[in-house]
């Protein structure tokens, strides 16, 4: 039995801070988007790149980050990730043009892709000696995610309303420096010998970026235009190259045999569709509150706090108990269907909508669906994997969620723009565009729920009983 690290709980605080900041990065931006659009000259369709540049870099490089963590040592990669994230934050805060802003966001995503898998490796090293302690540590680490989402919504409103939008990036600098100073609490981890699948990392990230770029540009270029078709074909070729490389190299980023793990495929499909529905809802709801209802940045952030508060409570307290009692399949499928209900409800908003009547109840229903589905989908993807593949399974499902988020946002932005969301100042047209996006996101969530209930394998009675006992 390995000896417990006496500083492990302090080290967990450092790791949880990293999780908090990585997740906050996706929520703090939403409230600031309209101000950034006005100052930097983003068009309504291009504005999504502030979000997608981060998501593509983060999701596309997560597997590479995990591999580098194994080869170079998790603490070194964790520290390097924070240095990169800080550099991206400085660049994004200082940006005077849309192009520089997008580059800064992409650099932040690279940093996040190094931090997240290294943090998980360090957590397993610190608490793997005791399954009971590991469960507590995982719960605390997991709680940092909804806490980061909630803090991001609030701080984004505060900074944008009373300071300026660059402060949503400046906040990372003091926290990042303090985290780097505290990394001495983390265990030093020796790397191991091996190779890095650079071609695989480049092909999957470039393929994803090109696919999103094609979908973003399609409303302007035309879906049947030569440019759009060539971009989509190029994206498909790059992703096919990634799969070919994974099959042929000795040490691939994603060994294809991992897909033999029970429920990994269906759980990843559910996560992709969950991201494709949830992230566009978050994005367009921010725009609706500010561009149609006329909310300021702080009021918009405050309006989203009930939804993020519900997410935090359910994810940290209730969902784990439901998972132990009912298993993953009904929670994932049911959660996606509840999310779809909330999105269809949101789609009924009007140009003179009421927050209390039109937004609040629908957003709470959507948040309930998300909180029911997210953790069970993560657990379903990892539960069937042997110990040596658990980290890989975790990386794949996180990547899938980010990929689904990017493609879903690109596609639904194209839909919203085609229905009038690009006509700033025209409230009926804006509302029609946002309503179309909510409807499309609801359809995606509904399809995900039905597929999950039809396709995903359920747990055995003994497995469900064991899980319930573990969560008791």
CSV table of C-alpha atoms in Angstrom, one decimal:
chain,number,residue,atom,x,y,z
A,1,UNK,CA,0.0,0.0,0.0
A,2,UNK,CA,1.4,3.4,-1.0
A,3,UNK,CA,2.1,6.1,1.5
A,4,UNK,CA,-0.4,9.0,1.6
A,5,UNK,CA,1.0,12.4,0.6
A,6,UNK,CA,0.7,14.6,3.8
A,7,UNK,CA,0.0,17.7,1.6
A,8,UNK,CA,-2.6,16.0,-0.6
A,9,UNK,CA,-5.6,18.1,0.6
A,10,UNK,CA,-3.7,21.4,0.0
A,11,UNK,CA,-2.6,20.0,-3.4
A,12,UNK,CA,-6.2,19.2,-4.1
A,13,UNK,CA,-7.1,22.9,-3.6
A,14,UNK,CA,-4.5,23.8,-6.2
A,15,UNK,CA,-6.0,21.3,-8.7
A,16,UNK,CA,-9.6,22.3,-7.9
A,17,UNK,CA,-8.5,26.0,-8.6
A,18,UNK,CA,-7.3,24.9,-12.0
A,19,UNK,CA,-10.6,23.1,-12.7
A,20,UNK,CA,-12.5,26.2,-11.5
A,21,UNK,CA,-10.5,28.5,-13.8
A,22,UNK,CA,-10.8,26.3,-16.9
A,23,UNK,CA,-14.6,26.1,-16.6
A,24,UNK,CA,-14.9,29.7,-15.6
A,25,UNK,CA,-13.2,30.6,-18.9
A,26,UNK,CA,-16.2,29.3,-20.8
A,27,UNK,CA,-18.9,31.1,-18.8
A,28,UNK,CA,-17.2,34.5,-18.0
A,29,UNK,CA,-17.0,35.3,-21.7
A,30,UNK,CA,-20.8,35.1,-22.5
A,31,UNK,CA,-21.9,38.2,-20.6
A,32,UNK,CA,-19.0,40.3,-22.1
A,33,UNK,CA,-19.7,39.3,-25.8
A,34,UNK,CA,-21.9,42.3,-26.8
A,35,UNK,CA,-19.3,44.8,-25.4
A,36,UNK,CA,-16.5,42.9,-27.2
A,37,UNK,CA,-18.5,42.9,-30.4
A,38,UNK,CA,-18.9,46.7,-30.3
A,39,UNK,CA,-15.3,47.4,-29.4
A,40,UNK,CA,-13.5,45.0,-31.7
A,41,UNK,CA,-15.8,45.0,-34.7
A,42,UNK,CA,-17.0,41.4,-34.7
A,43,UNK,CA,-20.0,40.7,-37.0
A,44,UNK,CA,-22.9,38.9,-35.4
A,45,UNK,CA,-21.9,35.6,-37.1
A,46,UNK,CA,-18.2,36.0,-36.4
A,47,UNK,CA,-18.7,36.7,-32.7
A,48,UNK,CA,-18.9,33.0,-31.9
A,49,UNK,CA,-15.2,32.7,-32.6
A,50,UNK,CA,-14.5,34.3,-29.2
A,51,UNK,CA,-15.9,31.1,-27.8
A,52,UNK,CA,-15.1,28.6,-30.5
A,53,UNK,CA,-11.4,29.5,-30.8
A,54,UNK,CA,-11.0,28.4,-27.1
A,55,UNK,CA,-13.1,25.3,-27.5
A,56,UNK,CA,-11.4,24.1,-30.7
A,57,UNK,CA,-7.9,24.4,-29.2
A,58,UNK,CA,-9.0,23.0,-25.9
A,59,UNK,CA,-10.9,20.0,-27.2
A,60,UNK,CA,-8.6,19.3,-30.2
A,61,UNK,CA,-5.5,19.2,-28.0
A,62,UNK,CA,-6.8,17.5,-24.8
A,63,UNK,CA,-5.5,14.1,-25.9
A,64,UNK,CA,-2.1,15.5,-26.8
A,65,UNK,CA,-2.1,17.2,-23.4
A,66,UNK,CA,-2.7,13.9,-21.7
A,67,UNK,CA,0.0,12.2,-23.7
A,68,UNK,CA,2.5,15.0,-22.8
A,69,UNK,CA,1.6,14.6,-19.2
A,70,UNK,CA,2.6,11.0,-19.3
A,71,UNK,CA,5.9,11.6,-21.2
A,72,UNK,CA,7.1,14.8,-19.5
A,73,UNK,CA,5.6,14.5,-16.1
A,74,UNK,CA,2.2,15.8,-14.9
A,75,UNK,CA,3.5,18.6,-12.8
A,76,UNK,CA,5.7,20.0,-15.5
A,77,UNK,CA,2.8,20.0,-18.0
A,78,UNK,CA,0.5,21.5,-15.4
A,79,UNK,CA,2.9,24.4,-14.8
A,80,UNK,CA,3.5,24.8,-18.6
A,81,UNK,CA,-0.3,24.9,-19.1
A,82,UNK,CA,-0.7,27.8,-16.6
A,83,UNK,CA,2.1,29.7,-18.3
A,84,UNK,CA,0.4,29.3,-21.7
A,85,UNK,CA,-3.0,30.2,-20.2
A,86,UNK,CA,-1.5,33.4,-18.7
A,87,UNK,CA,0.1,34.4,-22.0
A,88,UNK,CA,-3.2,33.9,-23.8
A,89,UNK,CA,-5.0,35.9,-21.1
A,90,UNK,CA,-2.6,38.9,-21.5
A,91,UNK,CA,-3.0,38.7,-25.3
A,92,UNK,CA,-6.8,38.6,-25.1
A,93,UNK,CA,-7.0,41.4,-22.6
A,94,UNK,CA,-4.8,43.7,-24.7
A,95,UNK,CA,-6.4,42.9,-28.0
A,96,UNK,CA,-7.4,45.9,-30.2
A,97,UNK,CA,-8.8,43.8,-33.1
A,98,UNK,CA,-11.0,40.8,-33.6
A,99,UNK,CA,-8.2,38.7,-35.0
A,100,UNK,CA,-5.9,39.3,-32.0
A,101,UNK,CA,-8.8,38.5,-29.7
A,102,UNK,CA,-9.4,35.2,-31.4
A,103,UNK,CA,-5.7,34.3,-31.3
A,104,UNK,CA,-5.6,35.1,-27.6
A,105,UNK,CA,-8.6,32.8,-27.0
A,106,UNK,CA,-7.0,30.0,-28.9
A,107,UNK,CA,-3.8,30.3,-26.8
A,108,UNK,CA,-5.9,30.1,-23.7
A,109,UNK,CA,-7.4,26.9,-25.0
A,110,UNK,CA,-4.0,25.4,-25.6
A,111,UNK,CA,-3.2,26.2,-21.9
A,112,UNK,CA,-6.4,24.6,-20.8
A,113,UNK,CA,-5.7,21.5,-22.8
A,114,UNK,CA,-2.4,21.0,-20.9
A,115,UNK,CA,-3.8,21.8,-17.5
A,116,UNK,CA,-6.9,19.6,-17.5
A,117,UNK,CA,-5.4,16.1,-18.1
A,118,UNK,CA,-2.3,16.9,-16.0
A,119,UNK,CA,-4.6,17.9,-13.1
A,120,UNK,CA,-6.5,14.6,-13.3
A,121,UNK,CA,-3.3,12.6,-13.4
A,122,UNK,CA,-2.0,14.4,-10.3
A,123,UNK,CA,-5.3,13.9,-8.5
A,124,UNK,CA,-5.2,10.1,-9.1
A,125,UNK,CA,-1.6,10.0,-7.8
A,126,UNK,CA,-2.4,11.9,-4.7
A,127,UNK,CA,-5.5,9.9,-3.7
A,128,UNK,CA,-5.3,6.6,-5.6
A,129,UNK,CA,-4.1,4.9,-2.4
A,130,UNK,CA,-7.5,5.0,-0.8
A,131,UNK,CA,-10.8,4.5,-2.8
A,132,UNK,CA,-12.8,6.4,-0.1
A,133,UNK,CA,-10.5,9.4,-0.1
A,134,UNK,CA,-10.4,9.3,-3.9
A,135,UNK,CA,-14.2,9.5,-4.0
A,136,UNK,CA,-14.2,12.5,-1.7
A,137,UNK,CA,-11.4,14.2,-3.7
A,138,UNK,CA,-13.3,13.6,-7.0
A,139,UNK,CA,-16.4,15.1,-5.6
A,140,UNK,CA,-14.6,18.2,-4.4
A,141,UNK,CA,-12.7,18.5,-7.7
A,142,UNK,CA,-16.0,18.0,-9.6
A,143,UNK,CA,-17.7,20.6,-7.6
A,144,UNK,CA,-15.2,23.2,-8.8
A,145,UNK,CA,-16.7,23.0,-12.3
A,146,UNK,CA,-20.2,24.3,-11.6
A,147,UNK,CA,-18.7,26.7,-9.1
A,148,UNK,CA,-16.5,28.1,-11.8
A,149,UNK,CA,-19.5,28.4,-14.1
A,150,UNK,CA,-21.4,30.3,-11.5
A,151,UNK,CA,-18.5,32.6,-10.6
A,152,UNK,CA,-17.9,33.2,-14.3
A,153,UNK,CA,-21.5,34.4,-14.9
A,154,UNK,CA,-21.4,36.7,-11.9
A,155,UNK,CA,-17.8,38.1,-12.4
A,156,UNK,CA,-18.4,38.6,-16.1
A,157,UNK,CA,-21.3,40.9,-15.4
A,158,UNK,CA,-19.5,42.8,-12.6
A,159,UNK,CA,-16.3,43.4,-14.7
A,160,UNK,CA,-18.1,44.3,-17.9
A,161,UNK,CA,-20.6,46.6,-16.2
A,162,UNK,CA,-18.3,48.5,-13.9
A,163,UNK,CA,-14.8,48.1,-15.3
A,164,UNK,CA,-14.5,46.9,-18.9
A,165,UNK,CA,-14.5,43.6,-20.8
A,166,UNK,CA,-10.7,43.1,-20.8
A,167,UNK,CA,-11.0,42.4,-17.0
A,168,UNK,CA,-12.7,39.1,-17.8
A,169,UNK,CA,-9.2,38.1,-18.9
A,170,UNK,CA,-7.1,40.2,-16.5
A,171,UNK,CA,-8.6,38.2,-13.6
A,172,UNK,CA,-6.6,35.1,-14.7
A,173,UNK,CA,-3.3,36.9,-14.1
A,174,UNK,CA,-3.2,37.2,-10.3
A,175,UNK,CA,-4.9,33.8,-9.8
A,176,UNK,CA,-2.6,32.1,-12.3
A,177,UNK,CA,0.5,33.6,-10.6
A,178,UNK,CA,-0.7,32.4,-7.2
A,179,UNK,CA,-1.5,29.0,-8.6
A,180,UNK,CA,2.0,28.7,-10.1
A,181,UNK,CA,3.5,29.7,-6.7
A,182,UNK,CA,1.5,26.9,-5.0
A,183,UNK,CA,2.5,24.1,-7.5
A,184,UNK,CA,5.3,23.2,-5.1
A,185,UNK,CA,2.6,21.4,-3.1
A,186,UNK,CA,2.0,19.0,-6.1
A,187,UNK,CA,4.0,15.8,-6.3
A,188,UNK,CA,6.9,15.6,-8.7
A,189,UNK,CA,6.1,13.0,-11.4
A,190,UNK,CA,8.7,11.4,-13.5
A,191,UNK,CA,7.9,11.1,-17.2
A,192,UNK,CA,8.2,7.9,-19.2
A,193,UNK,CA,9.8,7.1,-22.4
A,194,UNK,CA,7.7,7.2,-25.6
A,195,UNK,CA,6.8,9.2,-28.6
A,196,UNK,CA,4.4,12.0,-29.3
A,197,UNK,CA,1.8,11.6,-32.1
A,198,UNK,CA,2.2,15.1,-33.5
A,199,UNK,CA,0.6,14.2,-36.9
A,200,UNK,CA,-2.5,12.9,-35.1
A,201,UNK,CA,-2.8,16.0,-32.9
A,202,UNK,CA,-2.4,18.4,-35.8
A,203,UNK,CA,-4.8,16.5,-38.1
A,204,UNK,CA,-7.6,16.3,-35.6
A,205,UNK,CA,-7.3,19.9,-34.5
A,206,UNK,CA,-7.0,21.3,-38.0
A,207,UNK,CA,-9.9,19.1,-39.2
A,208,UNK,CA,-12.2,20.3,-36.4
A,209,UNK,CA,-11.2,24.0,-37.0
A,210,UNK,CA,-11.8,23.7,-40.8
A,211,UNK,CA,-15.2,22.1,-40.3
A,212,UNK,CA,-16.3,24.8,-37.9
A,213,UNK,CA,-14.9,27.5,-40.2
A,214,UNK,CA,-16.8,26.1,-43.2
A,215,UNK,CA,-20.1,26.0,-41.2
A,216,UNK,CA,-19.6,29.6,-40.0
A,217,UNK,CA,-18.9,30.9,-43.4
A,218,UNK,CA,-21.5,28.9,-45.2
A,219,UNK,CA,-24.4,31.4,-44.8
A,220,UNK,CA,-22.3,34.0,-46.5
A,221,UNK,CA,-20.6,31.8,-49.1
A,222,UNK,CA,-23.5,29.5,-49.8
A,223,UNK,CA,-23.8,25.9,-48.6
A,224,UNK,CA,-23.3,24.7,-52.2
A,225,UNK,CA,-20.5,27.0,-53.1
A,226,UNK,CA,-17.1,25.7,-54.2
A,227,UNK,CA,-15.4,27.2,-51.1
A,228,UNK,CA,-17.8,25.6,-48.6
A,229,UNK,CA,-17.7,22.2,-50.3
A,230,UNK,CA,-13.9,22.2,-50.5
A,231,UNK,CA,-13.6,23.3,-46.9
A,232,UNK,CA,-15.9,20.5,-45.7
A,233,UNK,CA,-14.1,17.9,-47.9
A,234,UNK,CA,-10.8,19.1,-46.5
A,235,UNK,CA,-12.1,18.8,-42.9
A,236,UNK,CA,-13.3,15.3,-43.6
A,237,UNK,CA,-10.0,14.3,-45.2
A,238,UNK,CA,-8.1,15.6,-42.2
A,239,UNK,CA,-10.3,13.7,-39.7
A,240,UNK,CA,-9.9,10.6,-41.9
A,241,UNK,CA,-6.1,11.1,-41.8
A,242,UNK,CA,-6.3,11.3,-38.0
A,243,UNK,CA,-8.1,7.9,-37.8
A,244,UNK,CA,-5.6,6.4,-40.3
A,245,UNK,CA,-2.7,7.7,-38.2
A,246,UNK,CA,-4.3,6.3,-35.0
A,247,UNK,CA,-4.5,2.9,-36.7
A,248,UNK,CA,-0.9,2.9,-38.0
A,249,UNK,CA,1.4,4.5,-35.5
A,250,UNK,CA,3.0,2.6,-32.6
A,251,UNK,CA,1.9,5.0,-29.8
A,252,UNK,CA,-1.3,6.8,-31.0
A,253,UNK,CA,-3.1,9.6,-29.1
A,254,UNK,CA,-6.3,7.5,-29.2
A,255,UNK,CA,-5.8,3.8,-29.6
A,256,UNK,CA,-8.9,2.7,-31.6
A,257,UNK,CA,-9.3,-0.4,-29.4
A,258,UNK,CA,-10.5,1.8,-26.6
A,259,UNK,CA,-13.8,2.0,-28.4
A,260,UNK,CA,-14.4,-1.6,-27.4
A,261,UNK,CA,-15.1,-0.3,-23.9
A,262,UNK,CA,-18.8,-0.9,-23.1
A,263,UNK,CA,-21.0,2.2,-23.5
A,264,UNK,CA,-18.0,4.4,-24.5
A,265,UNK,CA,-19.5,5.0,-27.9
A,266,UNK,CA,-23.0,5.7,-26.8
A,267,UNK,CA,-21.9,7.9,-23.9
A,268,UNK,CA,-19.7,9.9,-26.2
A,269,UNK,CA,-22.5,10.4,-28.7
A,270,UNK,CA,-24.7,11.7,-25.8
A,271,UNK,CA,-22.0,14.1,-24.7
A,272,UNK,CA,-21.5,15.4,-28.2
A,273,UNK,CA,-25.2,16.1,-28.6
A,274,UNK,CA,-25.4,17.5,-25.0
A,275,UNK,CA,-22.6,20.0,-25.8
A,276,UNK,CA,-24.2,20.8,-29.2
A,277,UNK,CA,-27.5,21.8,-27.4
A,278,UNK,CA,-26.3,23.3,-24.1
A,279,UNK,CA,-23.5,25.6,-25.2
A,280,UNK,CA,-25.5,27.3,-28.0
A,281,UNK,CA,-28.4,27.8,-25.5
A,282,UNK,CA,-26.0,29.6,-23.2
A,283,UNK,CA,-24.5,31.7,-26.0
A,284,UNK,CA,-27.8,32.8,-27.5
A,285,UNK,CA,-29.5,33.4,-24.2
A,286,UNK,CA,-26.8,35.9,-23.3
A,287,UNK,CA,-27.4,37.7,-26.6
A,288,UNK,CA,-31.2,37.7,-26.2
A,289,UNK,CA,-31.0,39.2,-22.7
A,290,UNK,CA,-28.7,42.0,-23.8
A,291,UNK,CA,-29.6,42.7,-27.5
A,292,UNK,CA,-33.4,42.1,-27.3
A,293,UNK,CA,-34.4,42.7,-23.7
A,294,UNK,CA,-31.9,45.5,-23.2
A,295,UNK,CA,-30.2,44.1,-20.1
A,296,UNK,CA,-26.8,45.5,-19.1
A,297,UNK,CA,-23.9,43.2,-18.6
A,298,UNK,CA,-24.4,42.9,-14.8
A,299,UNK,CA,-28.2,42.4,-15.1
A,300,UNK,CA,-27.6,39.7,-17.7
A,301,UNK,CA,-25.1,37.9,-15.5
A,302,UNK,CA,-27.4,38.1,-12.6
A,303,UNK,CA,-30.3,36.8,-14.7
A,304,UNK,CA,-28.3,33.6,-15.4
A,305,UNK,CA,-27.3,33.0,-11.7
A,306,UNK,CA,-30.5,31.0,-10.8
A,307,UNK,CA,-29.7,28.6,-13.7
A,308,UNK,CA,-26.1,28.1,-12.7
A,309,UNK,CA,-27.0,27.8,-9.0
A,310,UNK,CA,-29.4,25.0,-9.8
A,311,UNK,CA,-26.7,23.3,-11.9
A,312,UNK,CA,-24.2,23.5,-9.0
A,313,UNK,CA,-26.7,22.1,-6.4
A,314,UNK,CA,-27.8,19.2,-8.6
A,315,UNK,CA,-24.4,18.2,-9.9
A,316,UNK,CA,-22.8,18.3,-6.5
A,317,UNK,CA,-25.6,16.9,-4.3
A,318,UNK,CA,-28.4,15.2,-6.1
A,319,UNK,CA,-27.2,13.7,-9.4
A,320,UNK,CA,-24.7,11.3,-7.7
A,321,UNK,CA,-27.5,9.9,-5.5
A,322,UNK,CA,-29.8,9.5,-8.5
A,323,UNK,CA,-27.0,7.8,-10.5
A,324,UNK,CA,-26.5,5.2,-7.8
A,325,UNK,CA,-30.2,4.5,-7.6
A,326,UNK,CA,-31.2,4.5,-11.2
A,327,UNK,CA,-28.0,4.1,-13.2
A,328,UNK,CA,-26.7,6.2,-16.1
A,329,UNK,CA,-28.9,5.4,-19.0
A,330,UNK,CA,-32.3,6.8,-17.7
A,331,UNK,CA,-30.6,9.9,-16.3
A,332,UNK,CA,-28.7,10.7,-19.6
A,333,UNK,CA,-31.7,10.0,-21.8
A,334,UNK,CA,-34.2,11.7,-19.5
A,335,UNK,CA,-31.9,14.6,-18.9
A,336,UNK,CA,-31.5,15.3,-22.6
A,337,UNK,CA,-35.2,15.2,-23.0
A,338,UNK,CA,-35.8,17.6,-20.1
A,339,UNK,CA,-33.1,19.9,-21.7
A,340,UNK,CA,-35.0,19.7,-25.0
A,341,UNK,CA,-38.2,20.7,-23.2
A,342,UNK,CA,-36.5,23.8,-21.7
A,343,UNK,CA,-35.1,24.8,-25.0
A,344,UNK,CA,-38.4,24.5,-26.8
A,345,UNK,CA,-39.9,26.6,-24.1
A,346,UNK,CA,-37.2,29.2,-24.6
A,347,UNK,CA,-37.9,29.2,-28.3
A,348,UNK,CA,-41.3,30.9,-27.5
A,349,UNK,CA,-39.6,34.2,-26.4
A,350,UNK,CA,-40.8,37.4,-28.1
A,351,UNK,CA,-39.3,40.8,-28.7
A,352,UNK,CA,-41.0,42.2,-25.6
A,353,UNK,CA,-40.5,39.0,-23.5
A,354,UNK,CA,-40.6,38.9,-19.7
A,355,UNK,CA,-37.7,37.5,-17.8
A,356,UNK,CA,-39.9,36.0,-15.0
A,357,UNK,CA,-42.4,34.4,-17.4
A,358,UNK,CA,-40.4,33.6,-20.6
A,359,UNK,CA,-36.8,33.1,-19.5
A,360,UNK,CA,-36.5,32.1,-15.9
A,361,UNK,CA,-38.7,29.0,-15.8
A,362,UNK,CA,-37.5,27.7,-19.2
A,363,UNK,CA,-33.8,28.2,-18.3
A,364,UNK,CA,-34.3,26.4,-15.0
A,365,UNK,CA,-35.9,23.4,-16.8
A,366,UNK,CA,-33.0,23.4,-19.3
A,367,UNK,CA,-30.4,23.5,-16.4
A,368,UNK,CA,-32.2,20.6,-14.7
A,369,UNK,CA,-31.8,18.6,-17.8
A,370,UNK,CA,-28.1,19.4,-18.2
A,371,UNK,CA,-27.4,18.6,-14.5
A,372,UNK,CA,-29.1,15.2,-14.8
A,373,UNK,CA,-27.2,14.2,-18.0
A,374,UNK,CA,-23.7,15.5,-17.7
A,375,UNK,CA,-22.1,13.6,-14.9
A,376,UNK,CA,-23.9,10.3,-15.7
A,377,UNK,CA,-22.6,10.5,-19.3
A,378,UNK,CA,-19.0,11.1,-18.0
A,379,UNK,CA,-19.3,8.2,-15.6
A,380,UNK,CA,-20.8,5.9,-18.3
A,381,UNK,CA,-18.0,6.6,-20.6
A,382,UNK,CA,-15.4,5.8,-18.0
A,383,UNK,CA,-17.0,3.0,-16.0
A,384,UNK,CA,-16.3,0.2,-18.4
A,385,UNK,CA,-12.7,1.1,-19.0
A,386,UNK,CA,-9.9,-0.9,-17.3
A,387,UNK,CA,-7.7,1.2,-15.1
A,388,UNK,CA,-5.0,1.7,-17.7
A,389,UNK,CA,-7.5,3.2,-20.1
A,390,UNK,CA,-9.6,5.3,-17.7
A,391,UNK,CA,-7.6,8.4,-18.4
A,392,UNK,CA,-7.9,7.9,-22.1
A,393,UNK,CA,-11.6,7.4,-21.8
A,394,UNK,CA,-11.9,10.6,-19.8
A,395,UNK,CA,-9.9,12.5,-22.3
A,396,UNK,CA,-12.0,11.2,-25.2
A,397,UNK,CA,-15.3,12.1,-23.6
A,398,UNK,CA,-14.1,15.6,-22.7
A,399,UNK,CA,-12.9,16.1,-26.2
A,400,UNK,CA,-16.2,14.9,-27.6
A,401,UNK,CA,-18.1,17.4,-25.5
A,402,UNK,CA,-16.0,20.2,-26.7
A,403,UNK,CA,-16.2,19.1,-30.4
A,404,UNK,CA,-20.0,18.9,-30.1
A,405,UNK,CA,-20.1,22.3,-28.5
A,406,UNK,CA,-18.0,23.9,-31.3
A,407,UNK,CA,-19.9,22.3,-34.2
A,408,UNK,CA,-23.3,22.8,-32.5
A,409,UNK,CA,-22.6,26.5,-32.0
A,410,UNK,CA,-21.3,27.0,-35.5
A,411,UNK,CA,-24.4,25.2,-37.1
A,412,UNK,CA,-26.9,27.0,-34.9
A,413,UNK,CA,-25.3,30.4,-35.4
A,414,UNK,CA,-25.7,29.8,-39.2
A,415,UNK,CA,-29.3,28.9,-38.6
A,416,UNK,CA,-29.9,31.9,-36.4
A,417,UNK,CA,-28.2,34.3,-38.9
A,418,UNK,CA,-30.3,32.9,-41.7
A,419,UNK,CA,-33.5,33.7,-39.7
A,420,UNK,CA,-32.6,37.3,-38.9
A,421,UNK,CA,-30.1,37.2,-35.9
A,422,UNK,CA,-27.6,39.2,-37.9
A,423,UNK,CA,-29.9,42.3,-38.0
A,424,UNK,CA,-28.7,44.2,-35.0
A,425,UNK,CA,-31.3,46.7,-33.7
A,426,UNK,CA,-34.2,44.9,-35.4
A,427,UNK,CA,-35.7,43.3,-32.3
A,428,UNK,CA,-38.3,41.1,-34.1
A,429,UNK,CA,-35.7,39.8,-36.5
A,430,UNK,CA,-33.2,39.2,-33.7
A,431,UNK,CA,-35.8,37.3,-31.7
A,432,UNK,CA,-36.7,35.1,-34.7
A,433,UNK,CA,-33.1,34.2,-35.2
A,434,UNK,CA,-32.5,33.4,-31.5
A,435,UNK,CA,-35.8,31.4,-31.4
A,436,UNK,CA,-34.7,29.4,-34.3
A,437,UNK,CA,-31.4,28.6,-32.5
A,438,UNK,CA,-33.2,27.5,-29.4
A,439,UNK,CA,-35.6,25.3,-31.5
A,440,UNK,CA,-32.6,23.7,-33.3
A,441,UNK,CA,-30.8,23.1,-30.0
A,442,UNK,CA,-34.0,21.5,-28.6
A,443,UNK,CA,-34.2,19.2,-31.6
A,444,UNK,CA,-30.5,18.1,-31.0
A,445,UNK,CA,-31.2,17.4,-27.3
A,446,UNK,CA,-34.3,15.4,-28.1
A,447,UNK,CA,-32.5,13.3,-30.7
A,448,UNK,CA,-29.8,12.6,-28.2
A,449,UNK,CA,-32.3,11.6,-25.5
A,450,UNK,CA,-34.1,9.2,-27.8
A,451,UNK,CA,-30.9,7.6,-29.1
A,452,UNK,CA,-29.5,7.2,-25.6
A,453,UNK,CA,-32.7,5.4,-24.4
A,454,UNK,CA,-32.8,3.2,-27.5
A,455,UNK,CA,-29.1,2.4,-27.9
A,456,UNK,CA,-27.2,2.7,-24.6
A,457,UNK,CA,-26.7,-0.5,-22.7
A,458,UNK,CA,-28.1,-0.4,-19.1
A,459,UNK,CA,-26.1,-1.5,-16.0
A,460,UNK,CA,-26.6,-4.8,-14.4
A,461,UNK,CA,-28.6,-4.9,-11.2
A,462,UNK,CA,-25.4,-5.8,-9.2
A,463,UNK,CA,-23.5,-2.8,-10.8
A,464,UNK,CA,-26.2,-0.4,-10.0
A,465,UNK,CA,-26.5,-1.7,-6.4
A,466,UNK,CA,-22.7,-1.4,-6.0
A,467,UNK,CA,-22.7,2.1,-7.3
A,468,UNK,CA,-25.6,3.1,-5.0
A,469,UNK,CA,-23.7,1.7,-2.0
A,470,UNK,CA,-20.6,3.6,-3.0
A,471,UNK,CA,-22.5,6.9,-3.2
A,472,UNK,CA,-24.4,6.3,0.1
